[in-house]
Short mmCIF file of N, CA and C in Angstrom, two decimals:
data_model
loop_
_atom_site.label_atom_id
_atom_site.label_comp_id
_atom_site.label_asym_id
_atom_site.label_seq_id
_atom_site.Cartn_x
_atom_site.Cartn_y
_atom_site.Cartn_z
N MET S 448 -21.93 27.74 18.35
CA MET S 448 -22.67 28.91 17.98
C MET S 448 -22.68 29.47 16.46
N LYS S 449 -21.63 29.36 15.84
CA LYS S 449 -21.51 29.74 14.26
C LYS S 449 -22.18 28.82 13.48
N LYS S 450 -22.21 27.65 13.99
CA LYS S 450 -22.89 26.50 13.00
C LYS S 450 -24.43 26.73 12.94
N GLN S 451 -24.96 27.42 14.45
CA GLN S 451 -26.60 27.40 14.45
C GLN S 451 -26.58 28.74 13.54
N GLY S 452 -26.09 29.49 13.59
CA GLY S 452 -26.08 30.86 12.82
C GLY S 452 -26.04 30.49 11.32
N ILE S 453 -25.38 29.72 10.86
CA ILE S 453 -25.11 29.43 9.42
C ILE S 453 -26.30 28.33 9.32
N LYS S 454 -26.90 27.71 10.07
CA LYS S 454 -27.95 26.93 9.62
C LYS S 454 -29.23 27.96 9.57
N MET S 455 -29.56 28.96 10.52
CA MET S 455 -30.35 29.98 10.31
C MET S 455 -30.27 30.82 8.95
N ILE S 456 -29.08 30.94 8.67
CA ILE S 456 -29.05 31.75 7.46
C ILE S 456 -29.64 30.96 6.45
N ALA S 457 -29.37 29.56 6.22
CA ALA S 457 -29.38 28.59 5.30
C ALA S 457 -30.94 28.33 5.20
N ILE S 458 -31.57 28.35 6.21
CA ILE S 458 -33.23 28.15 6.72
C ILE S 458 -33.62 29.50 5.57
N SER S 459 -33.12 30.31 6.14
CA SER S 459 -34.04 31.79 5.49
C SER S 459 -33.69 31.80 4.33
N THR S 460 -32.47 31.50 3.91
CA THR S 460 -32.12 31.58 2.19
C THR S 460 -33.12 30.70 1.60
N LEU S 461 -32.84 29.26 2.06
CA LEU S 461 -33.98 28.21 1.18
C LEU S 461 -35.57 29.03 1.18
N SER S 462 -35.98 29.47 2.44
CA SER S 462 -37.42 30.08 2.33
C SER S 462 -37.50 30.97 1.30
N LEU S 463 -36.62 32.03 1.17
CA LEU S 463 -36.74 32.97 0.36
C LEU S 463 -36.83 32.57 -1.21
N LEU S 464 -35.78 31.75 -1.21
CA LEU S 464 -35.85 30.85 -2.81
C LEU S 464 -36.80 30.25 -3.09
N ALA S 465 -37.36 29.45 -2.06
CA ALA S 465 -38.96 28.78 -2.70
C ALA S 465 -39.69 29.88 -2.88
N ILE S 466 -40.16 30.87 -2.01
CA ILE S 466 -40.96 32.15 -2.38
C ILE S 466 -40.80 32.81 -3.72
N ALA S 467 -39.48 32.80 -3.86
CA ALA S 467 -39.08 33.60 -5.08
C ALA S 467 -39.44 32.82 -6.20
N CYS S 468 -39.48 31.52 -6.33
CA CYS S 468 -39.70 30.65 -7.46
C CYS S 468 -41.18 30.40 -7.62
N GLY S 469 -41.90 30.82 -6.46
CA GLY S 469 -43.36 30.62 -6.58
C GLY S 469 -43.69 29.21 -6.12
N GLU S 470 -42.99 28.34 -5.43
CA GLU S 470 -43.37 26.90 -5.38
C GLU S 470 -44.05 26.85 -3.77
N LYS S 471 -43.90 27.76 -3.24
CA LYS S 471 -44.32 27.82 -1.92
C LYS S 471 -45.86 28.13 -1.70
N THR S 472 -46.49 27.12 -1.18
CA THR S 472 -48.03 27.66 -0.78
C THR S 472 -48.27 28.43 0.24
N LYS S 473 -49.37 28.88 0.44
CA LYS S 473 -49.60 29.72 2.00
C LYS S 473 -48.93 28.80 3.37
N GLU S 474 -49.38 27.45 3.04
CA GLU S 474 -49.47 26.75 4.18
C GLU S 474 -48.13 26.42 4.45
N THR S 475 -47.23 25.90 3.51
CA THR S 475 -45.95 25.76 3.52
C THR S 475 -45.10 26.92 4.07
N GLN S 476 -45.57 28.07 3.70
CA GLN S 476 -44.83 29.27 4.08
C GLN S 476 -45.11 29.39 5.33
N GLN S 477 -46.19 29.23 5.86
CA GLN S 477 -46.32 29.29 7.40
C GLN S 477 -45.55 28.32 8.13
N GLN S 478 -45.47 26.98 7.69
CA GLN S 478 -44.78 26.10 8.46
C GLN S 478 -43.22 26.65 8.49
N ALA S 479 -42.87 27.07 7.20
CA ALA S 479 -41.25 27.65 7.54
C ALA S 479 -41.03 28.59 8.14
N GLU S 480 -42.05 29.82 8.43
CA GLU S 480 -42.15 30.70 9.35
C GLU S 480 -41.91 30.17 10.81
N VAL S 481 -43.00 29.29 11.00
CA VAL S 481 -42.88 28.63 12.40
C VAL S 481 -41.61 27.81 12.71
N ALA S 482 -40.79 27.15 11.80
CA ALA S 482 -39.79 26.43 11.61
C ALA S 482 -38.75 27.47 12.07
N LEU S 483 -38.59 28.60 11.31
CA LEU S 483 -37.81 29.49 11.52
C LEU S 483 -37.51 30.35 12.94
N GLU S 484 -39.04 30.61 13.29
CA GLU S 484 -39.08 31.20 14.81
C GLU S 484 -38.56 30.36 15.86
N GLN S 485 -38.94 29.04 15.69
CA GLN S 485 -38.55 27.99 16.49
C GLN S 485 -36.83 27.86 16.41
N VAL S 486 -36.40 28.11 15.29
CA VAL S 486 -34.86 28.19 15.31
C VAL S 486 -34.20 29.35 16.08
N LYS S 487 -34.60 30.38 15.86
CA LYS S 487 -34.44 31.64 16.48
C LYS S 487 -34.45 31.50 17.94
N GLN S 488 -35.58 30.79 18.36
CA GLN S 488 -35.66 30.83 20.00
C GLN S 488 -35.04 29.86 20.61
N ASP S 489 -34.70 28.64 19.58
CA ASP S 489 -33.54 27.74 20.35
C ASP S 489 -32.26 28.46 20.42
N MET S 490 -32.00 29.18 19.33
CA MET S 490 -30.73 29.67 19.44
C MET S 490 -30.38 30.84 20.65
N ASN S 491 -31.38 31.43 20.85
CA ASN S 491 -31.59 32.71 21.86
C ASN S 491 -31.33 31.79 23.25
N HIS S 492 -32.20 30.85 23.16
CA HIS S 492 -32.20 30.01 24.72
C HIS S 492 -30.97 29.25 24.83
N ASN S 493 -30.31 28.58 23.76
CA ASN S 493 -28.94 27.82 24.10
C ASN S 493 -27.77 29.15 24.22
N MET S 494 -27.95 29.97 23.74
CA MET S 494 -26.83 31.20 23.89
C MET S 494 -26.86 31.60 25.20
N ALA S 495 -28.31 31.87 25.84
CA ALA S 495 -28.39 32.38 27.21
C ALA S 495 -27.83 31.19 28.28
N ALA S 496 -27.94 30.09 27.76
CA ALA S 496 -27.92 29.01 28.58
C ALA S 496 -26.48 28.81 28.69
N THR S 497 -25.68 28.90 27.28
CA THR S 497 -23.89 28.65 27.33
C THR S 497 -23.30 30.26 28.30
N THR S 498 -24.08 31.09 27.93
CA THR S 498 -23.18 32.31 28.52
C THR S 498 -23.39 32.11 30.45
N ASN S 499 -24.74 31.62 30.84
CA ASN S 499 -24.77 31.37 32.05
C ASN S 499 -23.83 30.51 32.69
N THR S 500 -23.49 29.41 32.09
CA THR S 500 -22.85 28.17 32.64
C THR S 500 -21.31 28.20 32.07
N THR S 501 -20.91 28.80 31.06
CA THR S 501 -19.56 28.51 30.57
C THR S 501 -18.75 29.06 31.82
N GLU S 502 -19.08 30.26 32.72
CA GLU S 502 -18.16 30.38 33.76
C GLU S 502 -17.87 29.26 34.57
N LYS S 503 -18.68 28.19 34.60
CA LYS S 503 -18.42 27.14 35.35
C LYS S 503 -17.31 26.29 34.80
N TYR S 504 -17.38 26.19 33.28
CA TYR S 504 -16.32 25.44 32.61
C TYR S 504 -15.62 26.43 31.41
N LYS S 505 -14.49 26.14 31.61
CA LYS S 505 -13.41 26.82 30.92
C LYS S 505 -12.53 26.01 29.67
N LYS S 506 -12.12 26.65 28.95
CA LYS S 506 -11.12 26.28 27.66
C LYS S 506 -10.24 25.00 28.67
N GLY S 507 -10.18 23.70 27.99
CA GLY S 507 -8.92 22.86 28.73
C GLY S 507 -9.87 21.84 29.84
N ASP S 508 -11.26 22.00 30.01
CA ASP S 508 -12.18 21.35 31.13
C ASP S 508 -12.59 20.22 30.31
N VAL S 509 -12.59 19.08 30.94
CA VAL S 509 -13.66 17.92 30.57
C VAL S 509 -15.34 18.55 30.86
N VAL S 510 -16.03 18.18 29.81
CA VAL S 510 -17.42 18.77 30.03
C VAL S 510 -18.42 17.58 29.98
N PRO S 511 -19.53 17.29 30.76
CA PRO S 511 -20.34 16.23 30.72
C PRO S 511 -20.86 16.06 29.42
N LYS S 512 -20.98 14.88 28.91
CA LYS S 512 -21.61 14.59 27.77
C LYS S 512 -23.02 14.93 27.47
N GLU S 513 -23.78 15.45 28.25
CA GLU S 513 -25.20 15.81 28.24
C GLU S 513 -25.17 17.10 28.14
N LEU S 514 -24.12 17.91 28.31
CA LEU S 514 -24.14 19.34 27.98
C LEU S 514 -23.80 19.67 26.66
N VAL S 515 -23.60 18.70 25.82
CA VAL S 515 -22.54 18.93 24.51
C VAL S 515 -23.63 18.59 23.37
N CYS S 516 -23.78 19.51 22.28
CA CYS S 516 -24.56 18.87 21.16
C CYS S 516 -23.38 18.36 20.34
N MET S 517 -23.54 16.94 20.21
CA MET S 517 -22.83 16.13 19.39
C MET S 517 -22.87 16.28 17.79
N VAL S 518 -23.53 17.03 17.36
CA VAL S 518 -23.77 17.38 16.21
C VAL S 518 -23.00 18.57 15.73
N ASN S 519 -23.32 19.36 16.45
CA ASN S 519 -22.40 20.70 16.25
C ASN S 519 -21.06 20.72 16.75
N ASP S 520 -20.86 19.89 17.67
CA ASP S 520 -19.71 19.52 18.59
C ASP S 520 -19.27 21.26 19.22
N ALA S 521 -20.56 21.29 20.06
CA ALA S 521 -20.43 22.56 20.87
C ALA S 521 -21.00 22.38 22.37
N PHE S 522 -20.35 22.70 23.24
CA PHE S 522 -20.60 22.69 24.57
C PHE S 522 -22.28 23.74 24.62
N MET S 523 -23.12 23.38 25.27
CA MET S 523 -24.19 24.08 25.03
C MET S 523 -24.52 24.86 26.58
N GLY S 524 -24.00 24.33 27.51
CA GLY S 524 -24.08 24.69 28.75
C GLY S 524 -25.51 24.45 29.61
N LYS S 525 -26.35 23.43 28.81
CA LYS S 525 -27.57 22.79 29.56
C LYS S 525 -27.81 21.40 28.76
N GLU S 526 -28.55 20.74 29.69
CA GLU S 526 -28.77 19.35 29.30
C GLU S 526 -29.36 19.32 27.81
N GLN S 527 -28.83 18.43 27.01
CA GLN S 527 -29.61 18.32 25.75
C GLN S 527 -30.44 17.26 25.43
N LEU S 528 -30.66 17.30 24.26
CA LEU S 528 -31.85 16.09 23.96
C LEU S 528 -31.19 14.68 23.90
N LYS S 529 -31.75 13.71 24.61
CA LYS S 529 -30.77 12.57 24.54
C LYS S 529 -31.37 11.64 23.60
N VAL S 530 -30.51 10.99 22.61
CA VAL S 530 -30.80 9.98 21.61
C VAL S 530 -30.25 8.96 21.80
N GLU S 531 -30.87 7.92 21.86
CA GLU S 531 -30.37 6.52 22.35
C GLU S 531 -30.19 5.61 20.70
N HIS S 532 -28.94 5.13 20.37
CA HIS S 532 -28.90 4.54 19.04
C HIS S 532 -27.79 3.20 19.32
N GLU S 533 -28.28 2.16 19.02
CA GLU S 533 -27.59 0.94 18.98
C GLU S 533 -26.87 0.87 20.35
N GLY S 534 -27.58 0.92 21.61
CA GLY S 534 -27.08 0.81 23.04
C GLY S 534 -26.37 1.96 23.36
N LYS S 535 -26.16 2.85 22.76
CA LYS S 535 -25.34 3.94 22.75
C LYS S 535 -25.98 5.37 23.23
N VAL S 536 -25.85 6.32 24.09
CA VAL S 536 -26.59 7.60 24.17
C VAL S 536 -25.74 8.60 23.63
N TYR S 537 -26.17 9.49 22.73
CA TYR S 537 -25.61 10.71 22.04
C TYR S 537 -26.77 11.82 22.63
N TYR S 538 -26.33 12.87 22.50
CA TYR S 538 -26.80 14.20 22.62
C TYR S 538 -27.06 15.25 21.51
N GLY S 539 -28.10 15.90 21.23
CA GLY S 539 -28.03 16.75 20.39
C GLY S 539 -29.01 18.12 20.78
N CYS S 540 -29.02 19.31 20.05
CA CYS S 540 -29.56 20.48 20.79
C CYS S 540 -30.83 20.49 20.02
N CYS S 541 -31.35 19.96 19.18
CA CYS S 541 -32.76 20.34 18.41
C CYS S 541 -33.42 18.93 17.85
N ALA S 542 -34.41 19.00 17.22
CA ALA S 542 -35.19 18.01 16.66
C ALA S 542 -34.32 17.41 15.38
N MET S 543 -33.64 18.53 14.77
CA MET S 543 -32.70 18.11 13.61
C MET S 543 -31.62 17.24 14.12
N CYS S 544 -30.87 17.61 15.21
CA CYS S 544 -29.76 16.88 15.67
C CYS S 544 -30.29 15.31 15.80
N GLN S 545 -31.52 15.54 16.73
CA GLN S 545 -31.96 14.19 17.19
C GLN S 545 -32.25 13.16 15.87
N SER S 546 -32.82 13.63 14.90
CA SER S 546 -33.06 12.90 13.66
C SER S 546 -31.65 12.52 12.91
N ARG S 547 -30.58 13.47 13.05
CA ARG S 547 -29.29 13.14 12.31
C ARG S 547 -28.56 12.18 12.90
N ILE S 548 -28.60 11.98 14.33
CA ILE S 548 -27.92 11.04 15.16
C ILE S 548 -28.01 9.51 14.68
N PRO S 549 -29.29 9.00 14.32
CA PRO S 549 -29.19 7.81 14.06
C PRO S 549 -28.99 7.71 12.68
N GLU S 550 -29.33 8.77 11.65
CA GLU S 550 -29.36 8.48 10.27
C GLU S 550 -27.74 8.85 9.99
N ASP S 551 -27.01 9.46 10.60
CA ASP S 551 -25.80 9.86 9.82
C ASP S 551 -24.76 9.63 10.67
N GLU S 552 -23.83 8.20 10.27
CA GLU S 552 -22.82 7.85 11.56
C GLU S 552 -21.47 8.78 11.24
N THR S 553 -21.62 9.80 10.31
CA THR S 553 -20.28 10.78 10.61
C THR S 553 -20.67 11.50 11.78
N VAL S 554 -21.76 11.89 12.26
CA VAL S 554 -21.97 12.69 13.37
C VAL S 554 -21.78 12.25 14.55
N ARG S 555 -21.69 10.75 14.51
CA ARG S 555 -21.57 10.06 15.92
C ARG S 555 -20.07 9.49 16.15
N GLN S 556 -19.45 10.20 15.04
CA GLN S 556 -18.02 9.79 15.39
C GLN S 556 -17.16 11.16 15.38
N ALA S 557 -15.69 11.13 15.59
CA ALA S 557 -14.88 12.12 15.61
C ALA S 557 -13.76 11.72 15.67
N LYS S 558 -12.45 12.40 15.23
CA LYS S 558 -11.31 12.10 15.19
C LYS S 558 -10.51 12.32 16.63
N ASP S 559 -9.92 11.61 17.16
CA ASP S 559 -9.11 11.92 18.37
C ASP S 559 -7.96 12.97 17.97
N PRO S 560 -8.02 14.11 18.48
CA PRO S 560 -6.85 15.13 17.74
C PRO S 560 -5.50 14.63 18.11
N LEU S 561 -4.99 13.66 19.18
CA LEU S 561 -3.81 13.41 19.44
C LEU S 561 -3.16 12.08 18.47
N THR S 562 -4.14 11.05 18.26
CA THR S 562 -3.99 9.87 17.26
C THR S 562 -4.48 9.75 16.16
N LEU S 563 -5.33 10.76 15.73
CA LEU S 563 -6.30 10.87 14.63
C LEU S 563 -7.19 9.54 14.42
N GLU S 564 -7.16 8.71 15.31
CA GLU S 564 -8.24 7.68 15.31
C GLU S 564 -9.39 8.09 15.62
N THR S 565 -10.51 7.07 14.87
CA THR S 565 -11.85 7.61 15.05
C THR S 565 -12.42 7.15 16.43
N VAL S 566 -13.07 8.04 17.17
CA VAL S 566 -13.76 7.65 18.28
C VAL S 566 -15.49 7.86 18.25
N ASP S 567 -15.97 7.19 19.03
CA ASP S 567 -17.28 7.11 19.11
C ASP S 567 -17.80 8.34 20.13
N LYS S 568 -18.37 9.10 19.69
CA LYS S 568 -18.67 10.30 20.53
C LYS S 568 -19.30 9.93 22.02
N ALA S 569 -20.32 8.95 22.01
CA ALA S 569 -20.80 8.42 23.15
C ALA S 569 -19.93 7.76 24.05
N GLU S 570 -18.68 7.37 23.82
CA GLU S 570 -17.82 6.82 24.56
C GLU S 570 -16.37 7.73 24.93
N ALA S 571 -16.67 8.86 24.16
CA ALA S 571 -15.35 9.76 24.13
C ALA S 571 -15.11 10.81 25.35
N TYR S 572 -13.86 10.97 25.70
CA TYR S 572 -13.52 11.96 26.91
C TYR S 572 -13.68 13.49 26.08
N ILE S 573 -14.51 14.31 26.38
CA ILE S 573 -15.11 15.39 25.76
C ILE S 573 -14.39 16.64 26.43
N VAL S 574 -13.68 17.41 26.06
CA VAL S 574 -12.85 18.39 26.41
C VAL S 574 -13.42 19.84 25.65
N MET S 575 -13.48 20.85 26.37
CA MET S 575 -13.75 22.02 25.66
C MET S 575 -12.42 22.85 25.30
N ILE S 576 -12.43 23.15 23.84
CA ILE S 576 -11.30 23.43 23.33
C ILE S 576 -10.86 24.88 22.96
N GLY S 577 -12.32 25.48 22.92
CA GLY S 577 -12.30 26.72 22.38
C GLY S 577 -12.75 27.69 23.56
N ASP S 578 -12.71 29.15 23.33
CA ASP S 578 -13.35 29.90 24.22
C ASP S 578 -14.89 29.98 23.84
N ASN S 579 -15.52 29.49 22.80
CA ASN S 579 -16.86 29.74 22.42
C ASN S 579 -17.80 28.39 22.44
N GLY S 580 -17.17 27.39 23.38
CA GLY S 580 -17.63 26.23 23.54
C GLY S 580 -17.49 24.95 22.58
N GLU S 581 -16.26 25.24 21.74
CA GLU S 581 -16.16 24.26 20.89
C GLU S 581 -15.45 22.93 21.63
N VAL S 582 -15.80 21.97 21.32
CA VAL S 582 -15.23 20.97 21.97
C VAL S 582 -14.50 19.70 21.05
N ALA S 583 -13.50 18.77 21.67
CA ALA S 583 -13.09 17.92 21.14
C ALA S 583 -13.41 16.45 21.92
N TYR S 584 -13.01 15.43 21.13
CA TYR S 584 -13.46 14.02 21.76
C TYR S 584 -12.13 13.20 21.58
N PHE S 585 -11.72 12.90 22.70
CA PHE S 585 -10.51 11.99 22.83
C PHE S 585 -10.89 10.78 23.05
N LYS S 586 -9.99 9.79 22.91
CA LYS S 586 -10.23 8.27 22.97
C LYS S 586 -10.47 8.06 24.67
N ASN S 587 -9.43 8.45 25.47
CA ASN S 587 -9.28 8.36 26.73
C ASN S 587 -8.64 9.65 27.49
N GLU S 588 -8.79 9.86 28.76
CA GLU S 588 -7.99 11.10 29.41
C GLU S 588 -6.31 11.12 29.02
N ALA S 589 -6.19 9.87 28.98
CA ALA S 589 -4.49 9.74 28.81
C ALA S 589 -3.97 10.66 27.54
N ASN S 590 -4.95 10.27 26.54
CA ASN S 590 -4.58 11.19 25.08
C ASN S 590 -4.85 12.29 25.16
N TYR S 591 -5.93 12.88 26.01
CA TYR S 591 -5.90 14.38 26.19
C TYR S 591 -4.86 15.06 26.89
N GLN S 592 -4.32 14.29 28.03
CA GLN S 592 -3.17 14.60 28.78
C GLN S 592 -2.04 14.87 28.18
N GLN S 593 -1.64 13.81 26.97
CA GLN S 593 -0.65 13.91 26.11
C GLN S 593 -0.85 14.91 25.25
N PHE S 594 -1.99 15.20 24.73
CA PHE S 594 -2.07 16.20 23.58
C PHE S 594 -1.83 17.53 24.21
N ALA S 595 -2.35 17.67 25.49
CA ALA S 595 -2.40 19.11 26.45
C ALA S 595 -0.75 19.19 26.57
N ALA S 596 -0.32 18.43 26.87
CA ALA S 596 1.42 18.44 27.30
C ALA S 596 1.84 18.73 25.97
N GLU S 597 1.78 18.32 24.87
CA GLU S 597 2.64 18.67 23.76
C GLU S 597 2.02 19.98 23.30
N ALA S 598 1.05 20.32 23.24
CA ALA S 598 0.57 21.71 22.76
C ALA S 598 1.05 22.64 23.65
N GLN S 599 1.23 22.60 24.86
CA GLN S 599 2.04 23.63 25.63
C GLN S 599 3.28 23.69 25.34
N VAL S 600 4.24 22.77 25.01
CA VAL S 600 5.58 22.63 24.45
C VAL S 600 5.77 23.44 23.27
N ASN S 601 4.85 23.15 22.26
CA ASN S 601 5.08 23.58 21.04
C ASN S 601 4.68 25.00 20.90
#
């Protein structure tokens, strides 16, 4: 959720900078306003969905891949937009995420918190690790179980 807020601030800032520099035409300003409004609506919708379904999932639970925005690494509480790439299925929360997934290999990969090896998010064992929907990607369930056991000991 924090990343979405940062995106919104970034979009707003860029829009204001462009307006201040006099580089924005009336048409592109309207496009920016429409895009900003869409971001606000998406954020409100995703926040409401997360609030309604996080009661079903809690910190430490395995979460379904289709409910995770793999670009923001966040449990969203509702089915995300499906993105197929090289025979694998990833999920994103918005059009920007949909376009980034096939273009940016780094959003398709994560580090397993136990082994620090790179895992493909489409094949990962995904666990909610934070109270605000943050997720981690493990190579498999055994890695998560070992990670959880070691975290409780320390």
